[in-house]
Short mmCIF file of C-alpha atoms in Angstrom, two decimals:
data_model
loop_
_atom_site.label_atom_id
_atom_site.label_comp_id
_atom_site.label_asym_id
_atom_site.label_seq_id
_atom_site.Cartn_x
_atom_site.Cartn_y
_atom_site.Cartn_z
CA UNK A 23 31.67 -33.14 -1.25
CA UNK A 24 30.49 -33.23 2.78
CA UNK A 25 29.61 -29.90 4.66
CA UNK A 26 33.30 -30.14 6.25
CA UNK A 27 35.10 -30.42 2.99
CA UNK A 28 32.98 -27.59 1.68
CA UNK A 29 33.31 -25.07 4.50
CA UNK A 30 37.51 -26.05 4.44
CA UNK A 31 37.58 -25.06 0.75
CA UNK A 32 35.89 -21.84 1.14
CA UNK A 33 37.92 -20.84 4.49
CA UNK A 34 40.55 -21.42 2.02
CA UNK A 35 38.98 -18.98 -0.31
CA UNK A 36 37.28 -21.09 -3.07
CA UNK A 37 35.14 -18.62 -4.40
CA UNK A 38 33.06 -21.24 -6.49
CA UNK A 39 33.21 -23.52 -2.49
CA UNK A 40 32.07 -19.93 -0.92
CA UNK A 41 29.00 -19.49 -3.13
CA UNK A 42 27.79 -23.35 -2.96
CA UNK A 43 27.92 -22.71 1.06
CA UNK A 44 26.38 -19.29 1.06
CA UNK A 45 23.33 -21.25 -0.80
CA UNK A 46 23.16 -23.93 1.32
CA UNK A 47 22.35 -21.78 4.26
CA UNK A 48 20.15 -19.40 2.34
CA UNK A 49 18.08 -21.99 0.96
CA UNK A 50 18.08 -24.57 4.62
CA UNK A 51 19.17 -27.47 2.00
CA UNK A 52 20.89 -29.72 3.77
CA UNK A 53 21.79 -27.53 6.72
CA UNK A 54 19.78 -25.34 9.02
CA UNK A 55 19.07 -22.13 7.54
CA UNK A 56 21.15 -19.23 8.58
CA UNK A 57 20.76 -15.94 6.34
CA UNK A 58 23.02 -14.24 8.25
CA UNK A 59 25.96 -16.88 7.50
CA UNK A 60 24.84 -17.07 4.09
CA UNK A 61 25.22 -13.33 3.52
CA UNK A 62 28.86 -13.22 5.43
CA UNK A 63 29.92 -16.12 2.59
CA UNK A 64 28.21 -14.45 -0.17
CA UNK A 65 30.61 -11.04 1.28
CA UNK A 66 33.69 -13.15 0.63
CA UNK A 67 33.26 -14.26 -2.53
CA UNK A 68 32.09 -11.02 -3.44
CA UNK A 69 35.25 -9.46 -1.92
CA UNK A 70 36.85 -11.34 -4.81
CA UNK A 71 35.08 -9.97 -7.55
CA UNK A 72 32.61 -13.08 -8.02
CA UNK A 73 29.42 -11.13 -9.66
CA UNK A 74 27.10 -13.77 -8.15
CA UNK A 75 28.31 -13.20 -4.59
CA UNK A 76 27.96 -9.57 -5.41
CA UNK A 77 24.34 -10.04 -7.25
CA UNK A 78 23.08 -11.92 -3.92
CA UNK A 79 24.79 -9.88 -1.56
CA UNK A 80 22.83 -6.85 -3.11
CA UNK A 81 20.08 -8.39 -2.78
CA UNK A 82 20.13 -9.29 0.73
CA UNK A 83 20.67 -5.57 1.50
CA UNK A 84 17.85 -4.92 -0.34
CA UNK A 85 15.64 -7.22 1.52
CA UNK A 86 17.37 -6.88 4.81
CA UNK A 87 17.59 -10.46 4.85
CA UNK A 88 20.99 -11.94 6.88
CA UNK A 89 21.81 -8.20 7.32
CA UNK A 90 20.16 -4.78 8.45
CA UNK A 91 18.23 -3.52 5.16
CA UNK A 92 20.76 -0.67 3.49
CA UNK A 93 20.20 0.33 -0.21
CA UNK A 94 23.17 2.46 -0.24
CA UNK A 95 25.25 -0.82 0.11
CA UNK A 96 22.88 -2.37 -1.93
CA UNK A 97 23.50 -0.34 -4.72
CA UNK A 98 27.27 -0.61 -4.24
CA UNK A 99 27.55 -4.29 -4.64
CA UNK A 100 24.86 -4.32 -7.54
CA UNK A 101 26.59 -1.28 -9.72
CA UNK A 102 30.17 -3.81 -9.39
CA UNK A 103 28.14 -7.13 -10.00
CA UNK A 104 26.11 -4.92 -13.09
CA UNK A 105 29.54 -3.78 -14.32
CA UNK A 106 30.55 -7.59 -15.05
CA UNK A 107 26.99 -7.62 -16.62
CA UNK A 108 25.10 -9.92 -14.26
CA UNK A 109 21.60 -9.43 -15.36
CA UNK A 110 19.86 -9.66 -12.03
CA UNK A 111 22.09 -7.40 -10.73
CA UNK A 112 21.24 -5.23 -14.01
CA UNK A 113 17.64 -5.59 -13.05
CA UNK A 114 17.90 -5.11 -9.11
CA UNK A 115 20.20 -1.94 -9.97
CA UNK A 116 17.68 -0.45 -12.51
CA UNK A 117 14.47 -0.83 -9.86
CA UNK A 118 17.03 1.12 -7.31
CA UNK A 119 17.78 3.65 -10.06
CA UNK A 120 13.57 3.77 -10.77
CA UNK A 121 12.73 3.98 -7.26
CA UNK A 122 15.66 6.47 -6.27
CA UNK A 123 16.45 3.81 -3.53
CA UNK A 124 20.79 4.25 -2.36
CA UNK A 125 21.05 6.62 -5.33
CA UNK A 126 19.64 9.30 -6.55
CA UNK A 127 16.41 8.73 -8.84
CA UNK A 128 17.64 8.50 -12.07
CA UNK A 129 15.14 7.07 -14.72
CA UNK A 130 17.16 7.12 -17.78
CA UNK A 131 19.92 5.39 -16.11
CA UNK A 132 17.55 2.87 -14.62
CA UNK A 133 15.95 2.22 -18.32
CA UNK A 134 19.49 1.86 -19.55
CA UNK A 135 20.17 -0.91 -16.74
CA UNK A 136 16.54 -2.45 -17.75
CA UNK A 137 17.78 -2.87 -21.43
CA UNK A 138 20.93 -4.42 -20.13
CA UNK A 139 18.94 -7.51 -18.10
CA UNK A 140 16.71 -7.58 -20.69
CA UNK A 141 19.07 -8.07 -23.71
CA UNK A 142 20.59 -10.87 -21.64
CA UNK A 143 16.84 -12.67 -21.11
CA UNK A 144 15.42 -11.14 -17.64
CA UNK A 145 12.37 -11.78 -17.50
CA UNK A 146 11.42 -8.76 -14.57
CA UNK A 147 13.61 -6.57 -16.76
CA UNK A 148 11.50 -6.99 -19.69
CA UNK A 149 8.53 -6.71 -17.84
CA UNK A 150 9.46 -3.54 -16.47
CA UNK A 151 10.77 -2.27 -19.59
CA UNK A 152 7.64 -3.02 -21.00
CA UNK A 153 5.98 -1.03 -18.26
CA UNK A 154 8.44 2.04 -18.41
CA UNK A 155 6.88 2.37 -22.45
CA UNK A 156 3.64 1.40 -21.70
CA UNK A 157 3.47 4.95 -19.29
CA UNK A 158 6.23 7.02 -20.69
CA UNK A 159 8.17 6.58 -17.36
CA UNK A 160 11.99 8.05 -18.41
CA UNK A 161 10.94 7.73 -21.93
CA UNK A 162 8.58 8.28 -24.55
CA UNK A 163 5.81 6.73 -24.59
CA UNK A 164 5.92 4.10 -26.90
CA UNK A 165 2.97 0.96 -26.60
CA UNK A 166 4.35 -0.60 -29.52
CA UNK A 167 7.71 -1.49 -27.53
CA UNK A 168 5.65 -2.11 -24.77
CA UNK A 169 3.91 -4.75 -26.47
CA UNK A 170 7.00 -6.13 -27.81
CA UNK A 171 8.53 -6.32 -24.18
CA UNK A 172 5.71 -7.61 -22.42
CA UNK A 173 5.22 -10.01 -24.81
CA UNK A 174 8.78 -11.67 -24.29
CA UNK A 175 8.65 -11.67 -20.41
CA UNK A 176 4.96 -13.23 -20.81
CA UNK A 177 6.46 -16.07 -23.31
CA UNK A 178 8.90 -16.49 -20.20
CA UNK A 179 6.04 -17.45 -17.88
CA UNK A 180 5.98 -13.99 -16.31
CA UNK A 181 2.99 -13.87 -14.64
CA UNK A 182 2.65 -10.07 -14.40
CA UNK A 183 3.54 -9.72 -18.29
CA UNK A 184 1.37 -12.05 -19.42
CA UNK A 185 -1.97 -10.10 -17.70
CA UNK A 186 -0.57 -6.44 -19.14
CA UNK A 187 0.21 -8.21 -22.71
CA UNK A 188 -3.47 -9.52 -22.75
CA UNK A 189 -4.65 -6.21 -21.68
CA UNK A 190 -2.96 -4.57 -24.80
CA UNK A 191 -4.12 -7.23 -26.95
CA UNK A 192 -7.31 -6.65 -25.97
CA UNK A 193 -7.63 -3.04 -26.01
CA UNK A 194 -5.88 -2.93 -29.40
CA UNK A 195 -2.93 -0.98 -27.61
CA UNK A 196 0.40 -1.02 -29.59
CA UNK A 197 -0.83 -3.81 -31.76
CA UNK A 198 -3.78 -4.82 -33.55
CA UNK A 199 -7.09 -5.63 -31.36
CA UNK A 200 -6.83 -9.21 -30.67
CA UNK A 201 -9.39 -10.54 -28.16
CA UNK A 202 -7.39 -14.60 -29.19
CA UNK A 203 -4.22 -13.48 -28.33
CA UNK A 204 -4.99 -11.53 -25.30
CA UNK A 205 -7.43 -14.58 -23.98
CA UNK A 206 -4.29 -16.97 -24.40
CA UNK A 207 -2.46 -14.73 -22.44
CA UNK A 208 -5.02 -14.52 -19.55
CA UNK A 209 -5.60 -18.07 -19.54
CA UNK A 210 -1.72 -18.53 -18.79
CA UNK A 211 -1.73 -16.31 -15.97
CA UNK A 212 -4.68 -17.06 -14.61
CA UNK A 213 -3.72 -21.18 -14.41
CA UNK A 214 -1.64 -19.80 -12.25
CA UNK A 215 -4.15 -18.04 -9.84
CA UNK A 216 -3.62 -14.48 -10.88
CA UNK A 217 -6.84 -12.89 -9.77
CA UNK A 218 -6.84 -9.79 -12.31
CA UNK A 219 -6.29 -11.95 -15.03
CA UNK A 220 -9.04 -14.56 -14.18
CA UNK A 221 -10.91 -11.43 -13.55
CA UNK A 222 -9.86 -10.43 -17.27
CA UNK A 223 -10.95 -13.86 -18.74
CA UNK A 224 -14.09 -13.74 -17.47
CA UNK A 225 -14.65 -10.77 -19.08
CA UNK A 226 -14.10 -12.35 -22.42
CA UNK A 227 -16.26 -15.36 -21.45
CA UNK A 228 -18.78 -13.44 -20.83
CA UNK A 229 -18.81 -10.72 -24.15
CA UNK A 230 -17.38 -14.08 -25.91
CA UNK A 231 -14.44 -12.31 -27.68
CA UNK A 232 -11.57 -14.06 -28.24
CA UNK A 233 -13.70 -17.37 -26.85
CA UNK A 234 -16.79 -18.72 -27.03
CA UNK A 235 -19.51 -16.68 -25.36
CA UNK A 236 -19.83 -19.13 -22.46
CA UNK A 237 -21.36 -18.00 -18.88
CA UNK A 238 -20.38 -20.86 -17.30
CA UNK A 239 -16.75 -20.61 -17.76
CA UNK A 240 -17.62 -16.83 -16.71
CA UNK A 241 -19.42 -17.07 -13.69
CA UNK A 242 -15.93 -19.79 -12.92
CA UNK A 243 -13.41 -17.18 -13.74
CA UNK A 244 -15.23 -14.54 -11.92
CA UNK A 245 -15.75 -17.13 -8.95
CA UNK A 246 -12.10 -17.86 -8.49
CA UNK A 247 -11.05 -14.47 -8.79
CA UNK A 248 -13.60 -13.40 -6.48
CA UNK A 249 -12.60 -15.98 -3.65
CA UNK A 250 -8.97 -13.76 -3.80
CA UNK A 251 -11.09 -10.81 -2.74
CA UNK A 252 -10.60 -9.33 -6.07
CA UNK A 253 -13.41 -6.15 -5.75
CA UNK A 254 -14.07 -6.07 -9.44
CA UNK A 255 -14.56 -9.48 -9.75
CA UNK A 256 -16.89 -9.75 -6.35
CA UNK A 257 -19.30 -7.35 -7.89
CA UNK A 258 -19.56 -9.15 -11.75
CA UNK A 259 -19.85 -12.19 -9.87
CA UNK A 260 -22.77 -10.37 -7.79
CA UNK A 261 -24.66 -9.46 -11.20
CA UNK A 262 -24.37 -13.08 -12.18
CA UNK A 263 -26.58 -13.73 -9.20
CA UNK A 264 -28.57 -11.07 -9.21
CA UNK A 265 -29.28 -11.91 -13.26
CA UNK A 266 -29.12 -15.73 -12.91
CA UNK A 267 -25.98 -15.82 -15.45
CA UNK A 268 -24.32 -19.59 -15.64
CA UNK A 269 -26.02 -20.13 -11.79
CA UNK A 270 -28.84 -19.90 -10.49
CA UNK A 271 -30.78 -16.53 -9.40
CA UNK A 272 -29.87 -15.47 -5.67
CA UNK A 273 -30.33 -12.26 -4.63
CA UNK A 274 -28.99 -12.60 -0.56
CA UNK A 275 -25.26 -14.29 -2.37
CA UNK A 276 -25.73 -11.17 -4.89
CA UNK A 277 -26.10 -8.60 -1.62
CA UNK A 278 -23.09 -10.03 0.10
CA UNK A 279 -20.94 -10.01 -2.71
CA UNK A 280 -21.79 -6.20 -3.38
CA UNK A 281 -21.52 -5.36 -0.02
CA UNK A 282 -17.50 -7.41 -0.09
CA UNK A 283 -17.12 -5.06 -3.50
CA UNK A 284 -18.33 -1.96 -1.57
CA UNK A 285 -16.23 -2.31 1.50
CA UNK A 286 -13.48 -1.65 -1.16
CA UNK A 287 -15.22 1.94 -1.97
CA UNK A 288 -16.55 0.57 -5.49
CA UNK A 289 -18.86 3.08 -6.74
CA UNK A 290 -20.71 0.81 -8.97
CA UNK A 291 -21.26 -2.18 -6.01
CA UNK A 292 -22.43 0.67 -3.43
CA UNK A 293 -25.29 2.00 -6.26
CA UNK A 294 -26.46 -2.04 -6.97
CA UNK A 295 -26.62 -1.98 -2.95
CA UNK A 296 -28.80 1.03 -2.88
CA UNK A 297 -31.41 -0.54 -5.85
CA UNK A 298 -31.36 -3.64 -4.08
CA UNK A 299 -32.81 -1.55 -0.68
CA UNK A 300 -35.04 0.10 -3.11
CA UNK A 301 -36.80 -3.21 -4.42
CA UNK A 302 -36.13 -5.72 -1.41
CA UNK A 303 -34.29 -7.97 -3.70
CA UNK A 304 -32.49 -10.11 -1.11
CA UNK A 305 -32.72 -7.88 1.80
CA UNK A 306 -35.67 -5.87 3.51
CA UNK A 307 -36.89 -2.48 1.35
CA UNK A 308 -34.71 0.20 3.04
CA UNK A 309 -35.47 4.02 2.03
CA UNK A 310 -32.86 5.28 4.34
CA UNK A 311 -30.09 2.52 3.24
CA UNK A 312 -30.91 3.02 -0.58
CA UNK A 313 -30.43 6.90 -0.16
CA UNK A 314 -27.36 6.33 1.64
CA UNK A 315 -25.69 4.14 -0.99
CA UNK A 316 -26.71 5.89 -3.94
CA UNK A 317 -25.53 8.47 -2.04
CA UNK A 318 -22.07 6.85 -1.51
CA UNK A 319 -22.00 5.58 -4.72
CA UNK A 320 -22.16 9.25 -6.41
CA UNK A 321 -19.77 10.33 -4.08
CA UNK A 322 -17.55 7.93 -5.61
CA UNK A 323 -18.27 8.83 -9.19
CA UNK A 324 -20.67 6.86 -10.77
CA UNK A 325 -22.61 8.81 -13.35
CA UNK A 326 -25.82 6.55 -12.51
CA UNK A 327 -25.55 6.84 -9.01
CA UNK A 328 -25.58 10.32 -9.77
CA UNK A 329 -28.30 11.21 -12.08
CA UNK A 330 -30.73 8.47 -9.72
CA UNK A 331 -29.76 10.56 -6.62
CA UNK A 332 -30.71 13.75 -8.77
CA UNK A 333 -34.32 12.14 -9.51
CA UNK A 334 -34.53 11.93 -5.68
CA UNK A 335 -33.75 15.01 -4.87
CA UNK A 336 -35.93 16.70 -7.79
CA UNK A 337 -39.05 14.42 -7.02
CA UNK A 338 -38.42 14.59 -3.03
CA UNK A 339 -38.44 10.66 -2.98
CA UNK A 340 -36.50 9.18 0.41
CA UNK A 341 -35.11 12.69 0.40
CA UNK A 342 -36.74 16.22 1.50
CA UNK A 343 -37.37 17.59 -2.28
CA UNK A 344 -34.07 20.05 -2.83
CA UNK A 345 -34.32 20.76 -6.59
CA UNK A 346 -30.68 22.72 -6.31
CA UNK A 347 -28.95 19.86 -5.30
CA UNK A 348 -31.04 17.80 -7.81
CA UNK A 349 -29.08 20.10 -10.51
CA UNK A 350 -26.17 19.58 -8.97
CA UNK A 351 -26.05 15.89 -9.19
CA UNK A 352 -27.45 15.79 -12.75
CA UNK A 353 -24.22 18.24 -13.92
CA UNK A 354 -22.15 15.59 -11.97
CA UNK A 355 -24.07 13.04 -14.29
CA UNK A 356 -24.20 14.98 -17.44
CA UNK A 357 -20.27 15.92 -17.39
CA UNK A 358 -19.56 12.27 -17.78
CA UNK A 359 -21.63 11.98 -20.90
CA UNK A 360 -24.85 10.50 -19.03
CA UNK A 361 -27.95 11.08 -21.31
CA UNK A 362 -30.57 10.86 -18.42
CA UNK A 363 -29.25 13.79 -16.42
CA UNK A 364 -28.06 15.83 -19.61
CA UNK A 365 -31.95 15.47 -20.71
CA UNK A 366 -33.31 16.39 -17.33
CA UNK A 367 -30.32 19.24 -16.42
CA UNK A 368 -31.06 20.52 -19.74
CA UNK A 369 -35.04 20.66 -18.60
CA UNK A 370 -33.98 22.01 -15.27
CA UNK A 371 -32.07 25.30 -17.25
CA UNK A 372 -34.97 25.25 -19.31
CA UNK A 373 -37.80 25.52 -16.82
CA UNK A 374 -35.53 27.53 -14.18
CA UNK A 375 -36.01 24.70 -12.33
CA UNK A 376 -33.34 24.34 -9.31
CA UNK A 377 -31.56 26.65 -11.26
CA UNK A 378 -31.54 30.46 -12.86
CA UNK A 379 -33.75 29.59 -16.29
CA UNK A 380 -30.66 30.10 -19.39
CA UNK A 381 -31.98 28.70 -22.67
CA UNK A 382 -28.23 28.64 -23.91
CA UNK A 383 -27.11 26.12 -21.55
CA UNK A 384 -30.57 24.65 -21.92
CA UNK A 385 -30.24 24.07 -25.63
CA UNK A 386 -26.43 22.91 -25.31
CA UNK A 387 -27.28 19.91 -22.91
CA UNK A 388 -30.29 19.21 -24.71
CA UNK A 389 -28.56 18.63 -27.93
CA UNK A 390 -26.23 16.12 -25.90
CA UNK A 391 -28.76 13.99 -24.87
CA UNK A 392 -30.30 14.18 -28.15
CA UNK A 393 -27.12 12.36 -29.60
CA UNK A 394 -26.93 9.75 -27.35
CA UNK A 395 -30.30 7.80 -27.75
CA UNK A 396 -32.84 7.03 -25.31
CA UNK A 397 -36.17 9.51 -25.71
CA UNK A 398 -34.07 10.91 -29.08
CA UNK A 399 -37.20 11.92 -30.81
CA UNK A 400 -39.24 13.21 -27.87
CA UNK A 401 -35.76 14.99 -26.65
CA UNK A 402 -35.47 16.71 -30.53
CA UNK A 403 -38.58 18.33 -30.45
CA UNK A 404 -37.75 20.15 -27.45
CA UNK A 405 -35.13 20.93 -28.33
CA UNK A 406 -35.91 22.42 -31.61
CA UNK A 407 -38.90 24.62 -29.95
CA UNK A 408 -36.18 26.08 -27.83
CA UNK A 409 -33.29 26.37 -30.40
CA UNK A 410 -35.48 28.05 -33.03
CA UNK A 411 -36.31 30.85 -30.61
CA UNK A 412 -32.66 31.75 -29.72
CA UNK A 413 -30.84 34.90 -32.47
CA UNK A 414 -28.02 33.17 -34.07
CA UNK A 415 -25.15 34.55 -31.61
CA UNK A 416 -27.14 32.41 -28.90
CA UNK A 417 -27.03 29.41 -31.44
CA UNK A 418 -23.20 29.94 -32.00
CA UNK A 419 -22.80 29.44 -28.12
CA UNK A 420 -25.02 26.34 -27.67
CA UNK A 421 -22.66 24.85 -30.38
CA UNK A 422 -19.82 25.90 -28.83
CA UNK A 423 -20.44 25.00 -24.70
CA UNK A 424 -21.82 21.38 -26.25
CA UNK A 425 -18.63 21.14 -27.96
CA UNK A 426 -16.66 21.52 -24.75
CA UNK A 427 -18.26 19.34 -23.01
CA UNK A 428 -18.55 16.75 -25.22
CA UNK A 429 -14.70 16.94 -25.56
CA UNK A 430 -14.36 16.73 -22.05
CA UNK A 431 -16.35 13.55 -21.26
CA UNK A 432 -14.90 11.70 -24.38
CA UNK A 433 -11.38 12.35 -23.54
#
């Protein structure tokens, strides 16, 4: 059938002649594209109760595409194409339920609309379904019906499913800890250039679970994912210079890439920045640049960052010497479970150093950083000179404050 018999049956009011024509000019097959044609024939057959004309012409008001964006007309031709259970109007309808987008926000309605696509074999649907349990968004919080939902958008090729399946897989998340499965499932995605997930598979590359240990295939994975300006992947990639892991050792490709992962405000890139200054590797030695990105870098979080700016400040290094802030950035440290700065904090309490001398709090992070390695036996005998001068009560509260903030870091 020609473009002239086509457009005669649907002025007539063929509503099967009125969709064929509305995706001819929405797609520019065969005639110029005109989205704002395609949405008026996509209106009449939708005036006629066809669900697909309804579906796209939803759609289109979502997108503003071939007419002015409105998601309270959105929502009206989705909710009659959802009624005569067209699954991607079931799945457009739920997001707009989700996001509160034409309609009120109404999760439990939009979950119900999910489960409606997704018994029918959407793919999004699943995917968000899957997402909805995976953080308790209008439901419980369920990770084994996560699982089970990402998993069947993933085994439909979605792309976004099959990165959060291998992420539970791999962090033994609603299912059994399965480094295989979730590698297959990062391999899929990341064929198809999905940055996060080549990110992902590097990982595994490079720990070798789920895969050989193999740095090569590593430093690839990292490299492609890296080249999408993926942060995480710009700074692993810099380590694999700086380290000379599957390429060769290059410490000026190992600057720029932390420097592309710090321009993203990654803590960790920022405090590799401020070593490298320290050392010269790859650039000139910088006092004043390694102070300020340690400096950044603890701003930002990072527990090392934190207790190495703390040795700075304590030993005046790059830094006038300002033991108070010294104590303050080995708390910082020490709160996140870092053994370094709960050692020295616990030295600092100990000594009255930076801080009012209190054996309790002394002997509390002391016993931390006992636990957690390092120094353990030279950290144990201070630690029992100072505990076996404290009266029981005093003993009772070391237990106690060490019991906090243990809980606190580990949760």
């Amino acid at each position: 059938m020609n473009l002239s018999e086509l457009t005669s049956d649907a002025e007539a009011g063929d509503v099967e002649a009125q969709l064929q024509l509305a995706e001819l000019y929405d797609s520019g097959l065969g005639v110029p594209a005109d989205r704002s044609r395609a949405a008026g024939w996509y209106r009449r057959a939708a005036e006629q109760g066809s669900a697909r004309g309804q579906s796209y012409l939803g759609q289109m008001y979502i997108r503003g595409i071939g007419v002015p964006r409105d998601y309270r007309q959105a929502v009206h031709w989705l909710t009659l194409a959802a009624e005569q259970d067209e699954p991607v109007a079931q799945a457009n309808l739920a997001w707009c339920c989700q996001e509160g987008l034409g309609i009120e926000r109404d999760l439990a309605r939009a979950l119900e609309w999910y489960n409606k696509a997704a018994a029918q074999g959407h793919a999004g649907a699943r995917y968000n379904l899957g997402y909805m349990y995976a953080n308790g968004i209008g439901t419980e919080r369920d990770e084994k019906e996560a699982v089970k939902w990402y998993s069947r958008a993933a085994e439909q090729g979605h792309i976004k499913a099959q990165l959060n399946a291998g992420m539970m897989y791999a962090a033994g998340k609603g299912t059994p800890q399965d480094y295989a499965v979730a590698a297959r499932w990062y391999k899929e995605a990341a064929a198809k250039g999905y940055a996060k997930a080549q990110y992902n598979l590097g990982l595994l590359y490079s720990a070798g679970n789920g895969v050989e240990q193999d740095d090569d295939e590593a430093f690839k994975w990292h490299s492609r994912a890296s080249a999408q300006g993926y942060y995480k992947a710009q700074y692993n990639l810099g380590l694999f210079y700086l380290y000379g892991l599957g390429t060769g050792r290059d410490y000026s490709k190992a600057f720029r890439l932390f420097r592309l992962a710090a321009e993203h405000g990654y803590a960790k890139a920022s405090y590799q920045i401020g070593k490298m200054y320290a050392r010269g590797l790859g650039v000139h030695v910088n006092e004043i640049e390694s102070v300020r990105h340690f400096q950044r870098a603890a701003e930002g979080g990072y527990d090392r960052a934190q207790y190495r700016l703390g040795r700075l400040f304590l030993d005046g290094e790059g830094v006038p010497q300002d033991r108070s802030a010294a104590c303050r950035w080995f708390e910082q440290a020490a709160r996140q479970g870092h053994p370094g700065a709960q050692y020295s904090l616990g030295v600092c309490y100990l000594r009255g150093v930076g801080v009012s001398p209190d054996m309790v709090r002394a002997c509390a992070w002391l016993s931390l950083a006992a636990e957690a390695g390092g120094e353990r036996q030279k950290v144990r005998e201070i630690l029992e000179q100072s505990i076996n001068r404290l009266p029981s009560t005093d003993r009772q509260e070391v237990a106690r404050l060490a019991g906090e903030w243990r809980s606190a870091y580990r949760n």
